[in-house]
């Protein structure tokens, strides 16, 4: 009971700009992982409940609902996510340089930008769905409301992360997720098909209003506004070409596939993306810390954080994604026997997510620096999205949704590996051994998964393959395992 006052403080509506959690990297990473797990569970259970609750029509409804969610979230990455990245970076840098008096002004300024963009994005999302989809008007309107709610949620979460308030962010994630899960279960039982997006709208709106940012503040100096504007333009293009690329893949699947195969793609995506919380939970904590280090001019610490985070992410991502890749046939049984057709698509998407998430620390490294390095990320992200889209255009008409998955994999390799090579050289990292063993592990996973899916290998074979992966990868990565265990004991 003695913890209740502390919980009430974290759940009290408003944004406590003056608080400082004093939490370490490990604690913040765990809290971030819990919050992201809760949000990932919402998206996963959305797909599971709809697939189970609507019988034979479930796979088609899954495709439709996930397409509407993709439209809303694709639109939301345009300005709101750029504003979220900007507020996280600026708050961390202002704290690092001791200029805390400007924090409220920056939050208010970017909050007004986000709200304006969110309303326009909501209207545009509604119009797009009405134009492209043969659905009831209420479904289109809910897509627009979801775009608005998710936009404000994204900015609010970025603000909390920039302030280092991970406990508050996690508690609101948990509360909002419970509301969404209960809501979707009730709507599926009631078979209220047009209203299936309502729980998600309420989920993100609850979070956003629970830690709403002040929209009133003093003026932001012109020089700082120009710096924020330059960063946002770069971040907008970069996030549209990465996060937007992911959401765009569901829209592309709708274009190149049938109603049923679009549903299969949605099933695969719902299983592939939640595992990204391993990397994202560390990334959202690491980026403000990198910006903090850069703000105080500590480039050696920035390089050390990048090396440590990259080694840990490679270690964990190969284990987590490798297990999912080798266990794909069993994993898909969650959705029923008819879901096995999604196995090849799921393997490809899991490989893409593995490559993307294991090197996110190098992207954060460049984004925490001056604008010339930010522009590198922007240009590489655009190049990756263009290459991926061209791949869709070339092989999508022939391979359908599998072609979309291959295009996503190709694009992700471009956007992930080029920044890694740049940071490798810039910080003079010692990553030769890491790169060699990771490349061998990826090749082995691709070959083993192709055999397992093609031959429909049984559960025992899949378990044996996972055990070989864990033992082999653990032996090859002993140094990094010891480093992670040592940090956990501190």
Coordinates of C-alpha atoms in Angstrom, one line a residue:
X1 CA 0.0 0.0 0.0
X2 CA 2.9 2.3 0.6
X3 CA 3.6 2.4 -3.2
X4 CA 0.1 3.8 -4.0
X5 CA 1.0 7.5 -3.4
X6 CA 3.9 7.1 -5.9
X7 CA 1.6 5.4 -8.4
X8 CA -1.0 8.1 -8.1
X9 CA 1.7 10.7 -8.6
X10 CA 2.8 9.1 -11.9
X11 CA -0.9 8.7 -13.1
X12 CA -1.9 12.2 -12.2
X13 CA -2.9 14.1 -15.4
X14 CA -0.5 16.7 -16.7
X15 CA 3.2 16.9 -17.6
X16 CA 5.7 17.2 -14.7
X17 CA 8.5 19.1 -16.5
X18 CA 10.5 19.6 -13.4
X19 CA 10.9 15.9 -12.4
X20 CA 14.1 13.9 -12.8
X21 CA 13.8 10.1 -12.4
X22 CA 17.6 9.5 -11.8
X23 CA 17.2 6.0 -13.3
X24 CA 20.0 4.2 -15.0
X25 CA 20.1 2.8 -18.5
X26 CA 19.2 -0.7 -17.5
X27 CA 16.2 0.3 -15.5
X28 CA 14.9 2.7 -18.2
X29 CA 15.4 0.0 -20.8
X30 CA 13.3 -2.5 -18.8
X31 CA 10.6 0.1 -18.2
X32 CA 10.5 1.1 -21.9
X33 CA 10.3 -2.6 -22.9
X34 CA 7.3 -3.1 -20.6
X35 CA 5.5 -0.2 -22.1
X36 CA 6.3 -1.2 -25.7
X37 CA 5.3 -4.8 -24.9
X38 CA 1.9 -3.6 -23.7
X39 CA 1.4 -1.6 -26.9
X40 CA 2.7 -4.4 -29.1
X41 CA 0.3 -6.8 -27.3
X42 CA -2.6 -4.6 -28.2
X43 CA -1.8 -4.8 -31.9
X44 CA -1.2 -8.5 -31.7
X45 CA -4.4 -9.3 -29.8
X46 CA -6.3 -7.1 -32.2
X47 CA -5.4 -9.4 -35.0
X48 CA -5.9 -12.6 -32.9
X49 CA -9.3 -11.6 -31.6
X50 CA -10.6 -10.6 -35.1
X51 CA -9.2 -13.7 -36.7
X52 CA -10.8 -16.0 -34.1
X53 CA -14.0 -14.1 -33.6
X54 CA -15.2 -13.7 -37.1
X55 CA -14.7 -17.3 -38.4
X56 CA -14.1 -17.7 -42.1
X57 CA -14.5 -14.0 -42.7
X58 CA -11.8 -13.2 -40.1
X59 CA -8.9 -13.2 -42.4
X60 CA -10.5 -10.7 -44.8
X61 CA -11.5 -8.4 -41.9
X62 CA -8.0 -8.6 -40.5
X63 CA -6.7 -7.3 -43.8
X64 CA -9.2 -4.5 -43.9
X65 CA -8.7 -3.3 -40.3
X66 CA -4.9 -3.5 -40.5
X67 CA -4.9 -1.5 -43.7
X68 CA -6.9 1.2 -42.0
X69 CA -4.5 1.2 -39.1
X70 CA -1.6 1.4 -41.5
X71 CA -3.1 4.4 -43.2
X72 CA -3.6 6.2 -39.9
X73 CA -0.1 5.4 -38.7
X74 CA 1.6 6.2 -42.0
X75 CA 0.0 9.6 -41.9
X76 CA 1.0 10.1 -38.3
X77 CA 4.7 9.7 -39.0
X78 CA 4.8 12.7 -41.3
X79 CA 4.9 15.7 -38.8
X80 CA 4.0 14.2 -35.3
X81 CA 6.8 11.7 -35.2
X82 CA 9.3 14.3 -36.4
X83 CA 8.0 16.6 -33.6
X84 CA 8.3 13.7 -31.1
X85 CA 12.0 13.1 -32.2
X86 CA 12.7 16.8 -32.0
X87 CA 11.2 17.3 -28.5
X88 CA 13.1 14.2 -27.2
X89 CA 16.4 15.5 -28.6
X90 CA 15.9 19.1 -27.5
X91 CA 14.8 18.3 -24.0
X92 CA 17.8 15.9 -23.5
X93 CA 20.2 18.5 -25.0
X94 CA 18.8 21.3 -22.9
X95 CA 19.2 19.2 -19.8
X96 CA 22.7 18.2 -20.8
X97 CA 23.8 21.8 -21.4
X98 CA 22.0 23.2 -18.2
X99 CA 19.4 25.3 -20.2
X100 CA 16.4 23.8 -18.4
X101 CA 14.5 27.1 -18.4
X102 CA 13.7 26.7 -22.1
X103 CA 12.1 23.3 -21.8
X104 CA 8.5 24.4 -21.3
X105 CA 8.8 26.8 -24.2
X106 CA 10.1 24.1 -26.5
X107 CA 7.4 21.6 -25.5
X108 CA 4.6 24.2 -25.9
X109 CA 5.9 25.3 -29.3
X110 CA 6.2 21.7 -30.7
X111 CA 2.9 20.7 -29.1
X112 CA 1.1 23.4 -31.1
X113 CA 2.8 22.2 -34.3
X114 CA 1.7 18.6 -33.5
X115 CA -1.9 19.5 -32.8
X116 CA -2.2 21.5 -36.0
X117 CA -0.7 18.7 -38.1
X118 CA -2.7 16.0 -36.3
X119 CA -6.1 17.6 -37.3
X120 CA -5.0 18.0 -40.9
X121 CA -3.7 14.4 -41.0
X122 CA -7.0 13.1 -39.5
X123 CA -9.0 14.8 -42.2
X124 CA -6.7 13.6 -44.9
X125 CA -6.8 10.0 -43.6
X126 CA -10.6 10.0 -43.6
X127 CA -10.7 11.3 -47.2
X128 CA -8.1 8.7 -48.4
X129 CA -10.1 5.7 -46.9
X130 CA -13.3 7.0 -48.4
X131 CA -11.6 7.3 -51.8
X132 CA -9.8 4.0 -51.8
X133 CA -11.9 1.6 -49.8
X134 CA -15.5 0.5 -50.1
X135 CA -16.3 0.8 -46.4
X136 CA -18.9 2.5 -44.2
X137 CA -18.3 6.2 -43.5
X138 CA -17.9 5.4 -39.8
X139 CA -14.9 3.3 -40.5
X140 CA -13.3 6.1 -42.5
X141 CA -14.0 8.6 -39.8
X142 CA -12.5 6.3 -37.1
X143 CA -9.4 6.0 -39.3
X144 CA -9.1 9.8 -39.2
X145 CA -9.7 9.9 -35.4
X146 CA -7.1 7.2 -34.9
X147 CA -4.6 9.2 -36.9
X148 CA -5.2 12.2 -34.6
X149 CA -5.0 10.2 -31.4
X150 CA -1.9 8.4 -32.5
X151 CA -0.2 11.7 -33.5
X152 CA -0.7 13.2 -30.1
X153 CA 0.3 10.0 -28.4
X154 CA 3.5 9.9 -30.3
X155 CA 4.4 13.5 -29.4
X156 CA 3.5 12.9 -25.7
X157 CA 5.6 9.8 -25.5
X158 CA 8.5 11.6 -27.1
X159 CA 8.2 14.3 -24.4
X160 CA 8.2 11.9 -21.5
X161 CA 11.2 10.0 -23.0
X162 CA 13.1 13.3 -23.5
X163 CA 12.5 14.1 -19.8
X164 CA 13.5 10.6 -18.7
X165 CA 10.1 9.9 -17.1
X166 CA 10.0 6.2 -18.1
X167 CA 7.9 5.1 -15.1
X168 CA 5.1 7.5 -15.9
X169 CA 5.3 6.6 -19.6
X170 CA 5.1 2.9 -18.8
X171 CA 2.2 3.1 -16.4
X172 CA 0.1 5.1 -18.9
X173 CA 1.0 2.6 -21.6
X174 CA -0.2 -0.2 -19.4
X175 CA -3.5 1.6 -18.5
X176 CA -4.2 2.5 -22.1
X177 CA -3.4 -1.0 -23.3
X178 CA -5.9 -2.6 -20.8
X179 CA -8.6 -0.3 -22.1
X180 CA -7.9 -1.2 -25.7
X181 CA -7.8 -5.0 -25.1
X182 CA -11.0 -5.0 -23.1
X183 CA -12.6 -2.9 -25.8
X184 CA -11.7 -5.0 -28.8
X185 CA -12.8 -8.1 -27.0
X186 CA -16.2 -6.6 -26.4
X187 CA -16.6 -5.4 -30.0
X188 CA -15.6 -8.7 -31.5
X189 CA -18.1 -10.5 -29.2
X190 CA -20.7 -8.0 -30.4
X191 CA -19.6 -8.4 -34.0
X192 CA -19.6 -4.6 -34.4
X193 CA -17.4 -4.7 -37.5
X194 CA -17.5 -1.0 -38.5
X195 CA -16.5 0.1 -34.9
X196 CA -13.4 -2.1 -34.5
X197 CA -11.0 0.9 -34.4
X198 CA -12.7 2.6 -31.4
X199 CA -10.6 0.8 -28.7
X200 CA -7.4 1.9 -30.4
X201 CA -8.6 5.5 -30.7
X202 CA -9.6 5.5 -26.9
X203 CA -6.2 3.8 -26.1
X204 CA -4.0 6.4 -27.7
X205 CA -6.3 9.3 -26.6
X206 CA -6.2 8.2 -23.0
X207 CA -2.4 8.2 -23.0
X208 CA -2.2 11.5 -24.7
X209 CA -4.6 13.3 -22.4
X210 CA -3.1 11.6 -19.3
X211 CA 0.3 13.4 -19.9
X212 CA -0.9 16.3 -22.0
X213 CA 1.8 18.8 -22.9
X214 CA 1.2 22.5 -22.1
X215 CA 0.4 24.5 -25.3
X216 CA 1.2 27.8 -23.6
X217 CA 4.7 28.9 -23.1
X218 CA 7.2 31.7 -23.8
X219 CA 8.7 32.4 -27.2
X220 CA 11.4 30.1 -28.5
X221 CA 14.4 32.0 -29.8
X222 CA 14.7 32.3 -33.6
X223 CA 17.9 30.4 -33.7
X224 CA 16.5 27.5 -31.7
X225 CA 13.3 27.5 -33.9
X226 CA 15.5 27.3 -37.0
X227 CA 17.5 24.4 -35.5
X228 CA 14.3 22.6 -34.5
X229 CA 12.8 23.2 -38.0
X230 CA 15.9 21.9 -39.8
X231 CA 16.0 18.8 -37.6
X232 CA 12.2 18.2 -38.1
X233 CA 12.5 18.4 -41.9
X234 CA 15.3 15.8 -41.8
X235 CA 13.5 13.6 -39.3
X236 CA 10.2 13.9 -41.2
X237 CA 11.8 12.6 -44.4
X238 CA 13.7 9.9 -42.5
X239 CA 10.7 8.6 -40.5
X240 CA 8.4 8.7 -43.5
X241 CA 11.0 6.6 -45.4
X242 CA 11.4 4.1 -42.5
X243 CA 8.4 3.9 -40.3
X244 CA 6.2 5.0 -43.2
X245 CA 7.9 2.3 -45.3
X246 CA 6.7 -0.4 -42.8
X247 CA 3.1 0.9 -42.8
X248 CA 3.2 1.4 -46.5
X249 CA 4.1 -2.3 -47.0
X250 CA 0.6 -3.2 -45.7
X251 CA -1.0 -0.8 -48.1
X252 CA 1.2 -2.2 -50.9
X253 CA 0.1 -5.7 -49.9
X254 CA -3.5 -4.6 -50.3
X255 CA -2.6 -3.4 -53.8
X256 CA -0.7 -6.4 -55.0
X257 CA -2.6 -9.2 -53.1
X258 CA -6.1 -10.5 -52.8
X259 CA -8.4 -10.1 -49.8
X260 CA -7.1 -13.4 -48.4
X261 CA -3.4 -12.8 -49.0
X262 CA -3.6 -9.3 -47.7
X263 CA -5.0 -10.9 -44.5
X264 CA -2.0 -13.3 -44.5
X265 CA 0.4 -10.4 -44.8
X266 CA -1.3 -8.7 -41.9
X267 CA -1.0 -11.9 -39.8
X268 CA 2.8 -12.0 -40.6
X269 CA 3.3 -8.3 -39.9
X270 CA 1.5 -8.6 -36.5
X271 CA 3.9 -11.4 -35.5
X272 CA 7.1 -9.9 -36.9
X273 CA 6.9 -6.3 -35.6
X274 CA 6.1 -6.8 -31.8
X275 CA 9.6 -8.4 -31.4
X276 CA 11.0 -5.1 -32.3
X277 CA 10.4 -3.9 -28.7
X278 CA 13.8 -5.5 -27.9
X279 CA 15.6 -2.8 -29.9
X280 CA 13.1 0.0 -29.6
X281 CA 12.9 -0.2 -25.8
X282 CA 16.7 0.4 -25.7
X283 CA 16.6 2.9 -28.6
X284 CA 14.1 5.3 -27.1
X285 CA 16.2 5.4 -23.9
X286 CA 19.5 5.6 -25.7
X287 CA 18.7 8.4 -28.1
X288 CA 18.2 11.1 -25.4
X289 CA 21.3 9.8 -23.6
X290 CA 23.3 10.2 -26.9
X291 CA 21.9 13.6 -27.4
X292 CA 22.8 14.4 -23.8
X293 CA 26.4 13.2 -24.4
X294 CA 26.7 15.2 -27.6
X295 CA 25.2 18.3 -25.9
X296 CA 28.1 18.3 -23.4
X297 CA 30.7 17.5 -26.0
X298 CA 31.6 14.0 -24.8
X299 CA 32.2 12.2 -28.1
X300 CA 34.1 9.3 -26.4
X301 CA 31.0 8.5 -24.4
X302 CA 28.9 8.7 -27.5
X303 CA 31.1 6.2 -29.2
X304 CA 31.2 3.9 -26.1
X305 CA 27.4 3.9 -25.9
X306 CA 27.0 3.1 -29.6
X307 CA 29.5 0.2 -29.3
X308 CA 27.9 -1.3 -26.2
X309 CA 24.3 -0.9 -27.5
X310 CA 25.1 -2.3 -30.9
X311 CA 26.8 -5.4 -29.5
X312 CA 23.9 -6.0 -27.1
X313 CA 21.3 -5.5 -29.8
X314 CA 23.0 -7.9 -32.2
X315 CA 23.3 -10.5 -29.5
X316 CA 19.6 -10.2 -28.4
X317 CA 18.1 -9.7 -31.9
X318 CA 19.7 -12.9 -33.3
X319 CA 18.4 -14.8 -30.3
X320 CA 14.8 -13.4 -30.4
X321 CA 14.3 -13.1 -34.1
X322 CA 16.2 -16.3 -34.8
X323 CA 13.9 -18.2 -32.5
X324 CA 10.9 -16.8 -34.2
X325 CA 12.2 -17.5 -37.6
X326 CA 13.0 -21.1 -36.9
X327 CA 9.7 -21.6 -35.1
X328 CA 7.6 -19.9 -37.8
X329 CA 5.3 -23.0 -38.5
X330 CA 4.5 -23.4 -34.8
X331 CA 4.1 -19.6 -34.3
X332 CA 1.5 -19.4 -37.0
X333 CA -0.7 -22.0 -35.3
X334 CA -1.9 -19.1 -33.0
X335 CA -4.1 -18.1 -35.9
X336 CA -5.2 -21.6 -37.0
X337 CA -4.1 -24.1 -39.6
X338 CA -5.2 -22.0 -42.6
X339 CA -2.5 -19.4 -41.5
X340 CA 0.4 -21.6 -42.7
X341 CA 0.2 -19.9 -46.1
X342 CA 1.7 -16.8 -44.4
X343 CA 4.9 -18.7 -43.4
X344 CA 7.2 -17.6 -46.3
X345 CA 6.1 -13.9 -45.8
X346 CA 6.6 -14.1 -42.1
X347 CA 10.2 -15.4 -42.4
X348 CA 11.1 -12.6 -44.8
X349 CA 9.6 -9.9 -42.6
X350 CA 11.4 -11.4 -39.5
X351 CA 14.7 -11.3 -41.3
X352 CA 14.0 -7.6 -42.3
X353 CA 13.1 -6.7 -38.7
X354 CA 16.3 -8.5 -37.4
X355 CA 18.5 -6.5 -39.8
X356 CA 16.8 -3.2 -38.9
X357 CA 16.7 -3.5 -35.2
X358 CA 20.2 -4.9 -34.5
X359 CA 21.8 -1.6 -35.7
X360 CA 19.4 1.1 -34.6
X361 CA 22.1 2.5 -32.2
X362 CA 24.1 3.6 -35.2
X363 CA 21.2 5.5 -36.6
X364 CA 20.7 7.2 -33.2
X365 CA 24.4 8.0 -33.1
X366 CA 24.1 10.0 -36.4
X367 CA 20.8 11.6 -35.5
X368 CA 22.1 12.9 -32.2
X369 CA 24.9 14.8 -34.0
X370 CA 24.9 17.9 -36.1
X371 CA 22.6 18.4 -39.1
X372 CA 25.1 17.2 -41.7
X373 CA 25.0 13.7 -40.1
X374 CA 21.2 13.9 -39.7
X375 CA 21.1 14.5 -43.5
X376 CA 23.0 11.3 -44.1
X377 CA 20.2 9.3 -42.3
X378 CA 17.6 11.2 -44.3
X379 CA 19.2 10.5 -47.7
X380 CA 19.9 6.8 -46.9
X381 CA 16.3 6.3 -45.6
X382 CA 14.9 7.8 -48.8
X383 CA 17.2 5.6 -50.9
X384 CA 16.1 2.5 -49.0
X385 CA 12.4 3.3 -49.4
X386 CA 12.9 4.0 -53.1
X387 CA 14.8 0.8 -53.7
X388 CA 12.1 -1.1 -51.7
X389 CA 9.3 0.5 -53.7
X390 CA 11.0 -0.3 -57.0
X391 CA 11.3 -3.9 -55.9
X392 CA 7.6 -3.9 -55.1
X393 CA 6.8 -2.6 -58.6
X394 CA 9.1 -5.2 -60.3
X395 CA 8.2 -8.4 -58.4
X396 CA 4.9 -7.5 -56.7
X397 CA 2.8 -8.3 -59.7
X398 CA 4.4 -11.7 -60.0
X399 CA 4.9 -12.8 -56.3
X400 CA 2.1 -10.8 -54.7
X401 CA 2.5 -10.2 -50.9
X402 CA 5.7 -12.2 -50.8
X403 CA 7.1 -9.7 -53.3
X404 CA 6.1 -6.9 -51.0
X405 CA 8.0 -8.7 -48.1
X406 CA 11.1 -9.1 -50.3
X407 CA 11.0 -5.4 -51.2
X408 CA 10.8 -4.5 -47.6
X409 CA 13.8 -6.6 -46.8
X410 CA 15.9 -5.1 -49.6
X411 CA 14.9 -1.5 -48.6
X412 CA 15.7 -2.2 -44.9
X413 CA 19.2 -3.6 -45.8
X414 CA 19.9 -0.3 -47.5
X415 CA 18.6 2.0 -44.7
X416 CA 20.3 -0.1 -41.9
X417 CA 23.7 -1.2 -43.2
X418 CA 24.9 2.1 -44.8
X419 CA 24.6 4.1 -41.5
X420 CA 26.3 1.3 -39.7
X421 CA 29.3 1.4 -42.1
X422 CA 29.5 5.2 -41.6
X423 CA 29.5 5.0 -37.8
X424 CA 32.0 2.1 -37.9
X425 CA 34.5 4.3 -39.7
X426 CA 33.6 7.6 -38.0
X427 CA 34.0 6.3 -34.4
X428 CA 36.7 3.8 -35.4
X429 CA 34.7 0.9 -33.9
X430 CA 36.2 -2.6 -33.7
X431 CA 33.4 -4.5 -35.3
X432 CA 35.1 -6.9 -37.8
X433 CA 34.5 -10.0 -35.7
X434 CA 31.0 -8.9 -34.8
X435 CA 30.2 -8.4 -38.5
X436 CA 31.6 -11.7 -39.6
X437 CA 29.8 -13.8 -37.0
X438 CA 26.5 -11.9 -37.6
X439 CA 26.7 -12.4 -41.3
X440 CA 27.3 -16.2 -40.9
X441 CA 24.4 -16.3 -38.4
X442 CA 22.0 -14.6 -40.8
X443 CA 23.0 -16.9 -43.7
X444 CA 22.5 -20.0 -41.5
X445 CA 19.0 -18.7 -40.3
X446 CA 17.9 -18.0 -43.9
X447 CA 18.9 -21.5 -45.1
X448 CA 17.5 -23.4 -42.1
X449 CA 14.2 -21.5 -42.2
X450 CA 13.8 -22.1 -45.9
X451 CA 14.2 -25.9 -45.3
X452 CA 11.9 -25.9 -42.2
X453 CA 9.1 -24.0 -44.0
X454 CA 9.4 -26.0 -47.3
X455 CA 9.4 -29.4 -45.6
X456 CA 6.9 -28.5 -43.0
X457 CA 9.2 -29.7 -40.3
X458 CA 7.6 -30.8 -37.0
X459 CA 7.9 -29.1 -33.6
X460 CA 10.7 -31.3 -32.4
X461 CA 12.9 -30.3 -35.4
X462 CA 12.1 -26.6 -34.8
X463 CA 13.0 -26.9 -31.1
X464 CA 16.3 -28.7 -32.0
X465 CA 17.1 -25.9 -34.5
X466 CA 16.5 -23.3 -31.8
X467 CA 18.7 -25.1 -29.3
X468 CA 21.5 -25.3 -31.9
X469 CA 21.1 -21.5 -32.5
X470 CA 21.2 -20.6 -28.8
X471 CA 24.3 -22.8 -28.1
X472 CA 26.2 -21.8 -31.2
X473 CA 25.4 -18.1 -31.0
X474 CA 26.1 -18.0 -27.2
X475 CA 29.5 -19.6 -27.7
X476 CA 30.4 -17.2 -30.6
X477 CA 29.3 -14.2 -28.5
X478 CA 30.8 -15.0 -25.1
X479 CA 32.4 -11.6 -24.6
X480 CA 29.2 -9.7 -25.2
X481 CA 27.2 -12.1 -23.0
X482 CA 29.6 -11.5 -20.2
X483 CA 29.4 -7.8 -20.7
X484 CA 25.6 -7.8 -20.6
X485 CA 25.5 -10.0 -17.5
X486 CA 28.1 -7.7 -15.7
X487 CA 26.0 -4.6 -16.5
X488 CA 22.8 -6.4 -15.1
X489 CA 24.6 -7.1 -11.8
X490 CA 25.5 -3.4 -11.3

